mmCIF file of C-alpha atoms in Angstrom:
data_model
loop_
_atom_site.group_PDB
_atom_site.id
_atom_site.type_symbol
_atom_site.label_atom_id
_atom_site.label_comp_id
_atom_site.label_asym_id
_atom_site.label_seq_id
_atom_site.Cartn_x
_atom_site.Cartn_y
_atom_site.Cartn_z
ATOM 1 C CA UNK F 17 62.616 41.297 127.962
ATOM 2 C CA UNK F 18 61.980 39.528 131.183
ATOM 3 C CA UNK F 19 62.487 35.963 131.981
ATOM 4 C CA UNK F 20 60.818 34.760 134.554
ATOM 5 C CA UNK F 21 61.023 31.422 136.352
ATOM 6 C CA UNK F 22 57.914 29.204 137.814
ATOM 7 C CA UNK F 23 57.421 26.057 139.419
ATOM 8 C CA UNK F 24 54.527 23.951 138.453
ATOM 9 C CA UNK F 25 53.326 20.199 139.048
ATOM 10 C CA UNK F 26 55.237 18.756 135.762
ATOM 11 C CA UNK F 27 58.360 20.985 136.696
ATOM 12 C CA UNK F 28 60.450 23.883 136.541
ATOM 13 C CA UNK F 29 59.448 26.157 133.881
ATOM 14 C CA UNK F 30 60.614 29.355 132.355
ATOM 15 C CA UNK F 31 58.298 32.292 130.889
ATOM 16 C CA UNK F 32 59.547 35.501 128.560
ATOM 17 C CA UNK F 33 57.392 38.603 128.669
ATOM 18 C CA UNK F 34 58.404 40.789 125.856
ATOM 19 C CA UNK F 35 56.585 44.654 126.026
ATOM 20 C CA UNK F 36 57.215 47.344 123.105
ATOM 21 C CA UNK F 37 55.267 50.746 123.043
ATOM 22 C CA UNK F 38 52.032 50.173 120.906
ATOM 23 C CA UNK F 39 52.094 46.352 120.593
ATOM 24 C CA UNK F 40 50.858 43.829 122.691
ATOM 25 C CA UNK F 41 52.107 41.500 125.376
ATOM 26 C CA UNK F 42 53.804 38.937 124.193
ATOM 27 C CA UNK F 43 54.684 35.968 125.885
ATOM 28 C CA UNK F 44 55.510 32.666 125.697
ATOM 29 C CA UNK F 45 56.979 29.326 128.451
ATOM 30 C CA UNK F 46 59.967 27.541 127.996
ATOM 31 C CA UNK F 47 61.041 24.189 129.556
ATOM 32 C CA UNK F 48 64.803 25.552 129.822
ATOM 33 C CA UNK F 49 66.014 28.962 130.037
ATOM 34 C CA UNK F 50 68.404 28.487 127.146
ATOM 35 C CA UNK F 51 65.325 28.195 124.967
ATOM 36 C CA UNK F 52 63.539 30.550 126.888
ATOM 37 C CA UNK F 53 66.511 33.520 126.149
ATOM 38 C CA UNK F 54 66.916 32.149 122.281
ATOM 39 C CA UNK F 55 63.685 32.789 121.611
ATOM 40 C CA UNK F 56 63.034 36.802 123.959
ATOM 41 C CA UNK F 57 65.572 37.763 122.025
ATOM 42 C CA UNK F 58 65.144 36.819 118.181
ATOM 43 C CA UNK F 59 61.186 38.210 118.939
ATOM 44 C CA UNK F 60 63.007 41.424 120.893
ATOM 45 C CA UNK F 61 65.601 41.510 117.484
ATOM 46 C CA UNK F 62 62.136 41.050 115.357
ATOM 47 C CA UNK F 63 60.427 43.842 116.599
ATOM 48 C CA UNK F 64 63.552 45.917 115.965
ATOM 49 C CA UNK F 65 63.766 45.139 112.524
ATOM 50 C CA UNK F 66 59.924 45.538 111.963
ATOM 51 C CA UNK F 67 59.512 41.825 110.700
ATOM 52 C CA UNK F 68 57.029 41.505 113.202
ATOM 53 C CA UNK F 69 54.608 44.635 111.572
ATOM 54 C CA UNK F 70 53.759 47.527 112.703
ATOM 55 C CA UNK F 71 52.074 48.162 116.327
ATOM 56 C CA UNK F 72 48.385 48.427 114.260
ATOM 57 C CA UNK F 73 49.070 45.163 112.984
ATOM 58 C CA UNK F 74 48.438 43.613 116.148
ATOM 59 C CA UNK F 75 45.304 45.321 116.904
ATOM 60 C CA UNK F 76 43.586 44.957 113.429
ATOM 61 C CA UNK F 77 41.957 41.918 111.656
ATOM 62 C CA UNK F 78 41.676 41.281 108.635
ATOM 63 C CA UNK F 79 38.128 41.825 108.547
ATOM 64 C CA UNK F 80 38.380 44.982 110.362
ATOM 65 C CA UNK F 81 40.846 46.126 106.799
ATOM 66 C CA UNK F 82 38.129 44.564 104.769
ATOM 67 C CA UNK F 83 34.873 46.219 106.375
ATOM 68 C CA UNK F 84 37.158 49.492 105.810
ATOM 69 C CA UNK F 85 38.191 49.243 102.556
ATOM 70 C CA UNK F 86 34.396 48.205 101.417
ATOM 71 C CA UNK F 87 33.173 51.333 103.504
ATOM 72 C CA UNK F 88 35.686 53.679 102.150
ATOM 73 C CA UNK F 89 36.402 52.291 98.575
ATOM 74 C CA UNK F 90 39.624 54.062 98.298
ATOM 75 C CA UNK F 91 40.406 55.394 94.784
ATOM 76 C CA UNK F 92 43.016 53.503 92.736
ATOM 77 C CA UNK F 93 42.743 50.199 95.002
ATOM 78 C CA UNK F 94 40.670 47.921 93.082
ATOM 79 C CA UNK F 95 37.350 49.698 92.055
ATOM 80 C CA UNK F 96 36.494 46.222 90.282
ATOM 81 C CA UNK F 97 36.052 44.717 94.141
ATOM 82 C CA UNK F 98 32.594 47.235 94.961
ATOM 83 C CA UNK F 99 30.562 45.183 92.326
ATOM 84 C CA UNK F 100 28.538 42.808 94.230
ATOM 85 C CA UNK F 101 29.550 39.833 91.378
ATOM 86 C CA UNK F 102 32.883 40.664 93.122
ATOM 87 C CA UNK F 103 32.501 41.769 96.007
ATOM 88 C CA UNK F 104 31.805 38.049 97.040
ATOM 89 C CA UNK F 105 35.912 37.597 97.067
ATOM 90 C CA UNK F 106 36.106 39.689 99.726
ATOM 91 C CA UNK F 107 33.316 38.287 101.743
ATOM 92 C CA UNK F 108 34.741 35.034 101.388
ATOM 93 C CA UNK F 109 38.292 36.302 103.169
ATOM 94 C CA UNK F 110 36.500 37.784 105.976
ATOM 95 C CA UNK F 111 34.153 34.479 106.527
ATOM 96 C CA UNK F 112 37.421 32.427 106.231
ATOM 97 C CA UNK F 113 40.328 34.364 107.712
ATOM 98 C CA UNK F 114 38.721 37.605 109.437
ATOM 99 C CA UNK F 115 39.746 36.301 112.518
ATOM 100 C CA UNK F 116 43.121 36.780 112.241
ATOM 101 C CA UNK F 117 45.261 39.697 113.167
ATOM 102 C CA UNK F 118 47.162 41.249 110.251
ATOM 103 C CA UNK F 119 50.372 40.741 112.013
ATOM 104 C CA UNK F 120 49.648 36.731 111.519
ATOM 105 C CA UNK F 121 49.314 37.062 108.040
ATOM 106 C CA UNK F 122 52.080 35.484 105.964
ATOM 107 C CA UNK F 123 52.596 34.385 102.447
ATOM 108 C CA UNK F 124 51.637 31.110 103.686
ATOM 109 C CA UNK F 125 48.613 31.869 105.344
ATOM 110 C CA UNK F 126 47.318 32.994 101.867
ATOM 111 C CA UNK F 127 48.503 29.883 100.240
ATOM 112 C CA UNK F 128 46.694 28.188 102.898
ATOM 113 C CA UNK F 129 43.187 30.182 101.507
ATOM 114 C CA UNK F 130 44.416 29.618 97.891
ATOM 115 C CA UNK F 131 44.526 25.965 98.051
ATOM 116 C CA UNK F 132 40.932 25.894 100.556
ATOM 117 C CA UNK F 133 39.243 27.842 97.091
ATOM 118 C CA UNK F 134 40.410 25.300 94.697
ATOM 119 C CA UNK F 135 38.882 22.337 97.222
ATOM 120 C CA UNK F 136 35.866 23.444 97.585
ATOM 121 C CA UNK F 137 33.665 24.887 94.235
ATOM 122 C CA UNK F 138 31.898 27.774 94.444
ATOM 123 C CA UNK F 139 28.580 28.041 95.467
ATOM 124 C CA UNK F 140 25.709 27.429 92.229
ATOM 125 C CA UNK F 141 24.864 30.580 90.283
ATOM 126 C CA UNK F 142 21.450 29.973 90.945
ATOM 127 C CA UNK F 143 18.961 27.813 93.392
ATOM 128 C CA UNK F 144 19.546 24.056 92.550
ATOM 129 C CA UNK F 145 22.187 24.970 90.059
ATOM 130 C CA UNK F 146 25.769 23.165 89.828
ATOM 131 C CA UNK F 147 28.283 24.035 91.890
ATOM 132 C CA UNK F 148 31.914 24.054 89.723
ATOM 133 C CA UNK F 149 35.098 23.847 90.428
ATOM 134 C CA UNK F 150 36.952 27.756 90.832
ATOM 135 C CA UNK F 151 39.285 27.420 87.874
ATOM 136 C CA UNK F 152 42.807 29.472 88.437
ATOM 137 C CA UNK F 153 42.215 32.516 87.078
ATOM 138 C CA UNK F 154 39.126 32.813 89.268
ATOM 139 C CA UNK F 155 41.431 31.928 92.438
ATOM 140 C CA UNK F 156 44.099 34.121 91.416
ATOM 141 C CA UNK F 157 41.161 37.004 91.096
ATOM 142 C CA UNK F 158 40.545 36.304 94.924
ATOM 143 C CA UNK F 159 44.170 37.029 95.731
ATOM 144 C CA UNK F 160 44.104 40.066 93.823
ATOM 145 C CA UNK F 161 40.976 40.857 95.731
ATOM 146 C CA UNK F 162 42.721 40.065 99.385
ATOM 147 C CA UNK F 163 45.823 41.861 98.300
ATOM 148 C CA UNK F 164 44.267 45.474 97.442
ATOM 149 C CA UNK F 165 43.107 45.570 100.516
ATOM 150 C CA UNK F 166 46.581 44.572 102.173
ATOM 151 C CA UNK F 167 48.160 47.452 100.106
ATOM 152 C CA UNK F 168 45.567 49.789 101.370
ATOM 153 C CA UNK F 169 46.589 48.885 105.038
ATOM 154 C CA UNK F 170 50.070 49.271 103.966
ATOM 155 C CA UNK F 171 49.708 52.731 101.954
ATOM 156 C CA UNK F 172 46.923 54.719 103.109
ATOM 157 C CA UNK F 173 46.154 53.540 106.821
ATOM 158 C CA UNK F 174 49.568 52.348 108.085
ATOM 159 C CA UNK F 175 48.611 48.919 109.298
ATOM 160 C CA UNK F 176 50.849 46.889 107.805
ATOM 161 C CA UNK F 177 54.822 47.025 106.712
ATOM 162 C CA UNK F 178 54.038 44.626 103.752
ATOM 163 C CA UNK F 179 51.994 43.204 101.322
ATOM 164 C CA UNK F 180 52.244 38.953 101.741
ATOM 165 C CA UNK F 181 50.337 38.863 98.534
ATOM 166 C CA UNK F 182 52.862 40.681 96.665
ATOM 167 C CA UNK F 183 55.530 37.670 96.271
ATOM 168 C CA UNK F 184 53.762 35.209 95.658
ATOM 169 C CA UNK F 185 53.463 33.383 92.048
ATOM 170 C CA UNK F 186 50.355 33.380 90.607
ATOM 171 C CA UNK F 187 48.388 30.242 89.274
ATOM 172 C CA UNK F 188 49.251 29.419 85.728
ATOM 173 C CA UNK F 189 45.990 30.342 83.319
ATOM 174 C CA UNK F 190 45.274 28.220 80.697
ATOM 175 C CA UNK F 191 41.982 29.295 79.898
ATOM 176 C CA UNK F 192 42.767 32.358 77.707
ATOM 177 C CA UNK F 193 40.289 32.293 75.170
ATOM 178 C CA UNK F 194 40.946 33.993 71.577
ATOM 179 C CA UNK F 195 37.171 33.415 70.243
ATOM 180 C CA UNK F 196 36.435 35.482 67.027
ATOM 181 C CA UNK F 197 33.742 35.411 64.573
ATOM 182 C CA UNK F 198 34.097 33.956 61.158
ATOM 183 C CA UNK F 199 32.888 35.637 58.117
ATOM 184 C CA UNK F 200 29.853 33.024 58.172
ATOM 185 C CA UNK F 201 29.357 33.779 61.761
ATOM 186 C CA UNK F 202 29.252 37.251 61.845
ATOM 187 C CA UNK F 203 27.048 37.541 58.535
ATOM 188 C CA UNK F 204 24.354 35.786 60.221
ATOM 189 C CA UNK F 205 24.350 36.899 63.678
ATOM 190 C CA UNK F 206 24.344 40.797 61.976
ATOM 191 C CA UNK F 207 21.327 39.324 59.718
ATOM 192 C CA UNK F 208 19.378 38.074 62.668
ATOM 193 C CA UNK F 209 20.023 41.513 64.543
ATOM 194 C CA UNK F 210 18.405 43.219 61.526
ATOM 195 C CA UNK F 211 14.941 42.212 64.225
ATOM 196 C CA UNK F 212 16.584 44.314 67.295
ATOM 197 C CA UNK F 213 18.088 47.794 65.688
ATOM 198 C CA UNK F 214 19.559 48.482 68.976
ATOM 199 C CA UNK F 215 21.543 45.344 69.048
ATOM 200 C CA UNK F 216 22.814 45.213 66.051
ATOM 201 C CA UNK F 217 24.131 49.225 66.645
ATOM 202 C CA UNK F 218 25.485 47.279 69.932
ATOM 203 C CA UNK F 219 26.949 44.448 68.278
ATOM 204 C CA UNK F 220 28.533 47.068 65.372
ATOM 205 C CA UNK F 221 30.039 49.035 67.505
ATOM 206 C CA UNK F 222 31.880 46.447 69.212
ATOM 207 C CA UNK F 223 33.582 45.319 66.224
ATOM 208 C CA UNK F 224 34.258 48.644 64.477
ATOM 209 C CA UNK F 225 35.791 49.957 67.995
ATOM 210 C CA UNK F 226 37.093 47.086 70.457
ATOM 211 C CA UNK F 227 35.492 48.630 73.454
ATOM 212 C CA UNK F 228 33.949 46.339 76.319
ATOM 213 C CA UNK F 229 30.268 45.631 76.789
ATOM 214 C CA UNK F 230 30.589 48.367 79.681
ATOM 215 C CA UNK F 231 32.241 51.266 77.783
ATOM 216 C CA UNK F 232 29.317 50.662 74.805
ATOM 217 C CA UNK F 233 26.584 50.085 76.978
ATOM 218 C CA UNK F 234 27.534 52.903 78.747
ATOM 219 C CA UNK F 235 28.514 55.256 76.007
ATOM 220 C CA UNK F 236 27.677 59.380 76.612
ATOM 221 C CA UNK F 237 26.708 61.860 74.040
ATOM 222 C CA UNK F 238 29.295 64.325 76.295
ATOM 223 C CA UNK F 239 31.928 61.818 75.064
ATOM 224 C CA UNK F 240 31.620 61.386 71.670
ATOM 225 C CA UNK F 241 33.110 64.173 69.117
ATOM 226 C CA UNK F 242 30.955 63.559 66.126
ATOM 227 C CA UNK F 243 33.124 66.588 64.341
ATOM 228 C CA UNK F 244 36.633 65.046 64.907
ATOM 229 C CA UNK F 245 35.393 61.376 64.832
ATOM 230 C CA UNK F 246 36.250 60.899 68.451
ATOM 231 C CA UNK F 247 34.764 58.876 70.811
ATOM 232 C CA UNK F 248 36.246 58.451 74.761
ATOM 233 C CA UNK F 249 35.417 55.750 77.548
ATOM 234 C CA UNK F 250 35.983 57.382 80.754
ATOM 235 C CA UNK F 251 37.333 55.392 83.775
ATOM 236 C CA UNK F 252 37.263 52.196 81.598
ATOM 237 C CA UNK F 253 37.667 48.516 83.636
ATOM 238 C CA UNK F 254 42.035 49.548 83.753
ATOM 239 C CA UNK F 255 40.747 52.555 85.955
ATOM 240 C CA UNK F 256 41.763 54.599 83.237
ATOM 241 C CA UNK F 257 39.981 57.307 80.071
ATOM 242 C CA UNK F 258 40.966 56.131 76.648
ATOM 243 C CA UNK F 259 40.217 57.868 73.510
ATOM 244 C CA UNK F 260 40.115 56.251 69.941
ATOM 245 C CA UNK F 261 39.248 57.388 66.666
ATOM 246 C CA UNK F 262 35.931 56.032 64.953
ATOM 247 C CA UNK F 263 36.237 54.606 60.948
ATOM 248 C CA UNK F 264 33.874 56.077 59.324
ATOM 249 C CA UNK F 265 31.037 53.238 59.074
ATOM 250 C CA UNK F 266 31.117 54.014 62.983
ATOM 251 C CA UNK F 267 30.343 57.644 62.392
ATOM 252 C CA UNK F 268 27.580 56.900 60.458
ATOM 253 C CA UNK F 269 25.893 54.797 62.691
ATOM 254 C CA UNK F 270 26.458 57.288 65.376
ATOM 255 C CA UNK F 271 25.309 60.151 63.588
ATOM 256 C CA UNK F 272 22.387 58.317 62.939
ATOM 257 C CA UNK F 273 21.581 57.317 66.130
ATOM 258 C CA UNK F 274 22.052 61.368 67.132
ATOM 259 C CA UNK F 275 19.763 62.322 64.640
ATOM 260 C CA UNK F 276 16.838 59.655 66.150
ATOM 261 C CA UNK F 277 17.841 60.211 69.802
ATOM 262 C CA UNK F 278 14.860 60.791 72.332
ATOM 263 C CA UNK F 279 15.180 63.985 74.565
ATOM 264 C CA UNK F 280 14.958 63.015 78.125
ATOM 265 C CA UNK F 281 16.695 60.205 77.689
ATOM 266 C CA UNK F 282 19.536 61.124 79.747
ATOM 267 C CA UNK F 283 22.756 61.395 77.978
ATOM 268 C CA UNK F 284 23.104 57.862 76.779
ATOM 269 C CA UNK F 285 23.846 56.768 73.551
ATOM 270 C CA UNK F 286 22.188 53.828 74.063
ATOM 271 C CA UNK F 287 19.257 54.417 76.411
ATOM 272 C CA UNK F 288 17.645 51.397 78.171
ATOM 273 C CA UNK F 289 13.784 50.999 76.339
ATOM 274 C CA UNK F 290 11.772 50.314 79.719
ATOM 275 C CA UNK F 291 13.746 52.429 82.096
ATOM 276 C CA UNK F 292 16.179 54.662 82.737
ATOM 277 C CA UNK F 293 19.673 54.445 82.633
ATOM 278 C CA UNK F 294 21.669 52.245 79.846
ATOM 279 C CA UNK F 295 20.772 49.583 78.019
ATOM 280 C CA UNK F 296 21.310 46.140 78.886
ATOM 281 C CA UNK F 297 22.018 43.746 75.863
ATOM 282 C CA UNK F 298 23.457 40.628 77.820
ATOM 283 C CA UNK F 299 20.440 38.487 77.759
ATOM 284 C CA UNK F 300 19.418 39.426 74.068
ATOM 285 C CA UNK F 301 22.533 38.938 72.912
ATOM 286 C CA UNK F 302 23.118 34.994 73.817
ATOM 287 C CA UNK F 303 19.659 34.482 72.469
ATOM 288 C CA UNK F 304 20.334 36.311 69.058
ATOM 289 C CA UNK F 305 23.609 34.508 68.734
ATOM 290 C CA UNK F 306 22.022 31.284 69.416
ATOM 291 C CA UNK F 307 19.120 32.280 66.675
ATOM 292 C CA UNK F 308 22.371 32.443 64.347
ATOM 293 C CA UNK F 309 23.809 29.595 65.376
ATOM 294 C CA UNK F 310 26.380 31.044 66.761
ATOM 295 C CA UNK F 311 28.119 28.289 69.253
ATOM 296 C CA UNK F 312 30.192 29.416 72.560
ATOM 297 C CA UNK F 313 30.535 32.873 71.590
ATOM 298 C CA UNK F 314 30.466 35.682 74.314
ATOM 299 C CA UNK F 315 30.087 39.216 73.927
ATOM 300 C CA UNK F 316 33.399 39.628 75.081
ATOM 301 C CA UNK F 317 34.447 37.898 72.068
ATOM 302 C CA UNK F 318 33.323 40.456 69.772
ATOM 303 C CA UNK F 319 36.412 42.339 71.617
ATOM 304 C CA UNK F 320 38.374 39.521 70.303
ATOM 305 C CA UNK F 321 37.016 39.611 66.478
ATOM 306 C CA UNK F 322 38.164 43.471 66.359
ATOM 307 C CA UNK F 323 41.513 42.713 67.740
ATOM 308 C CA UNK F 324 42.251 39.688 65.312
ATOM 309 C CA UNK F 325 40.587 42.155 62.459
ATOM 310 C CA UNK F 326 43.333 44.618 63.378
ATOM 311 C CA UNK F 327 46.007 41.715 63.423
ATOM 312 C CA UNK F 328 45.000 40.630 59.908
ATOM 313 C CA UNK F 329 45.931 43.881 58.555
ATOM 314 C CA UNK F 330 49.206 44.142 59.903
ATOM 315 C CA UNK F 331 48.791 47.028 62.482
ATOM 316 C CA UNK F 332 51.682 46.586 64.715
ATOM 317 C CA UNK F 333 50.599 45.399 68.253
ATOM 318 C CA UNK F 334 51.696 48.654 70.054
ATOM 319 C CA UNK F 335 48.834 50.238 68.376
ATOM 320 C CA UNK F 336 46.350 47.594 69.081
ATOM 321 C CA UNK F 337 47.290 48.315 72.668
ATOM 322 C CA UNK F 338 46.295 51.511 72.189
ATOM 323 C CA UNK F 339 42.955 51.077 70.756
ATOM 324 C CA UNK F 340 42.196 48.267 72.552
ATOM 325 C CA UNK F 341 42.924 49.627 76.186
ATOM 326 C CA UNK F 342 45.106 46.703 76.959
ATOM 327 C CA UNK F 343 47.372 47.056 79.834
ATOM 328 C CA UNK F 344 50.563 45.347 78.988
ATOM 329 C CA UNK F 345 51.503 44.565 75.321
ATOM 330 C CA UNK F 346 51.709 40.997 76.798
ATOM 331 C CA UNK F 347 47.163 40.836 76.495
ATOM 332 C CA UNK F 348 47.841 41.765 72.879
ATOM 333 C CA UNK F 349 50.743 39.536 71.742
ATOM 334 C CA UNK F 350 47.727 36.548 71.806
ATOM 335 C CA UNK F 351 46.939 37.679 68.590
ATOM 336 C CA UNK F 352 50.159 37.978 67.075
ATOM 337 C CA UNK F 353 49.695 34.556 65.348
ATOM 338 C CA UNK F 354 47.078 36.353 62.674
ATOM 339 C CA UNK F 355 49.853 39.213 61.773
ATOM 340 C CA UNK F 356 51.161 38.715 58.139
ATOM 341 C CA UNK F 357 54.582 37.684 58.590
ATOM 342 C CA UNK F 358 57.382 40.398 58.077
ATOM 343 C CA UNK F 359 60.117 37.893 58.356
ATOM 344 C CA UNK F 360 60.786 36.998 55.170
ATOM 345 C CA UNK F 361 61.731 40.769 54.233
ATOM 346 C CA UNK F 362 63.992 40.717 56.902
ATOM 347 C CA UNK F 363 65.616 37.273 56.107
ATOM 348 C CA UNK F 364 65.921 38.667 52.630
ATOM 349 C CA UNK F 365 68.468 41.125 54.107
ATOM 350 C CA UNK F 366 70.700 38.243 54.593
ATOM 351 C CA UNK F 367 70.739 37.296 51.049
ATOM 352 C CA UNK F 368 71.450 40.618 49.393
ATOM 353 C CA UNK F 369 74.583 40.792 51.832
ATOM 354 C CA UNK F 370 75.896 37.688 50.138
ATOM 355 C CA UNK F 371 74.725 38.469 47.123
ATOM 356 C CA UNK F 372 77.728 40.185 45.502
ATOM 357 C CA UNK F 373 80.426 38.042 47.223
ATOM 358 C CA UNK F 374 82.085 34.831 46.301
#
């Protein structure tokens, strides 16, 4: 540290240089040189402690850890954030706070972006379109977003000592949906399928396994094992392969679909119609569920239709986790509501203990 002391027009002033191997000047004047030594040596005790980052902290931004982690995609750090729907988070930290050094990043600099996203809505889906309010799972996505990229700089590339994302709470979600076809519903959206053979395998499918739009859609001849009634999503949305056995309707329609397969088709199960790669069922699949009268029902729901199917008939929820992919048992408890009650069985204990006494 070195104080040093300067005369100027308003006064006598006092100035602290402060100079570590690998970080940068810093400095900073004083009217009094009892402030002036408080504060060279808390920042001289910081920098031995490491609260003030590492030396790379100082000479990277934040967009310099963003352009990086876009350009490298590191496995195991968010491989959700390369789609362009969300690669727009990302974008929207470098626009906002790119600027700024990683060593100036706190916990309440990102508070400071949360509460700028729930201000201001996010721009309209389309030209002219409305422009809505991010709810707080959406701004708690954008966190996520900011903070694989801060544990990046702090794992793989040494930039940072910490993650400021990491302790902070996130937004409470109230927007959980549990959506699920009734009977009525799904006997008349699988009755106006009957027009689009590929949809309704689609649509079948979903319920009879769980799986995602994605892991259907997506769905590999290499990765279904007709002969053990197997079929396996590879590097499914949780980054990770999950295997689950088909019922037999499932089967069926599978070995069907083998037997009418086109050659050249790639290996899809579900080929796209007009070009290659998979199908693409997004669009057809509000229309046909609109055709049914089907009201405010996703595809995603479908997912949501199997799971309370499985609920109904009493399969315990560390199962469900299984077949559904879910990471914590926490995603599958939402559907612990439909379970047939085992409590009265165990209640009944209490009685027989009683039962021969008194």
């Amino acid at each position: 540290m070195h104080l040093e002391k300067r005369q100027g027009r308003t006064g006598t002033s006092f100035r602290v240089r402060i100079t570590a191997q690998g970080f940068p000047l810093i400095s900073k004047t004083f009217p009094t040189k009892t402030e002036a030594l408080r504060w060279g040596k808390r920042m001289e005790a910081d920098l031995i402690s490491g609260r003030l980052g590492t030396p790379q902290a100082h000479h990277h931004t934040v967009a310099d850890a963003i352009n990086r982690f876009l350009e490298e995609q590191p496995p195991g750090f968010g491989r959700w954030l390369y789609e362009a729907k969300t690669a727009a988070m990302l974008k929207w930290w470098r626009e906002h706070f790119g600027g700024l050094k990683l060593a100036e990043i706190k916990p309440t600099t990102i508070v400071q972006g949360r509460d700028l996203l729930r201000r201001n809505p996010s721009p309209p889906k389309r030209k002219g379109g409305i422009r809505r309010p991010r709810s707080a799972a959406t701004v708690n996505r954008y966190v996520s977003a900011l903070s694989s990229v801060f544990q990046a700089c702090l794992e793989l590339w040494g930039w940072m000592e910490g993650n400021p994302c990491r302790g902070l709470r996130r937004l409470p979600e109230h927007n959980q949906r549990t959506r699920f076809l009734e009977p009525d519903e799904q006997e008349r959206l699988l009755k106006e399928c009957e027009a689009d053979q590929n949809l309704r395998d689609v649509v079948l499918l979903a319920l009879w396994t769980g799986a995602r739009r994605g892991e259907i859609c997506g769905m590999r001849w290499r990765f279904v094992d007709l002969k053990n009634g197997l079929a396996t999503f590879p590097d499914t949305k949780n980054g990770e392969t999950r295997a689950i056995p088909l019922c037999r309707e499932a089967e069926d329609l599978l070995r069907r679909r083998f037997r009418e397969r086109t050659l050249g088709k790639q290996d899809f199960v579900f080929p796209a119609e007009k070009s290659d790669g998979p199908i693409d069922v997004g669009h057809r699949f509000r229309r046909f569920c609109k055709k049914a009268g089907v009201e405010k029902f996703r595809f995603h729901d479908l997912r949501h239709s199997a799971a309370s199917a499985l609920a109904r008939a009493g399969v315990s929820e560390r199962k469900m986790q299984e077949v559904l992919g879910h990471k914590t048992v926490a995603m599958t408890k939402r559907y612990s509501h439909l379970r047939p009650s085992d409590l009265r069985d165990a209640v009944a204990v209490l009685g027989e203990a009683t039962r021969n006494t008194g």
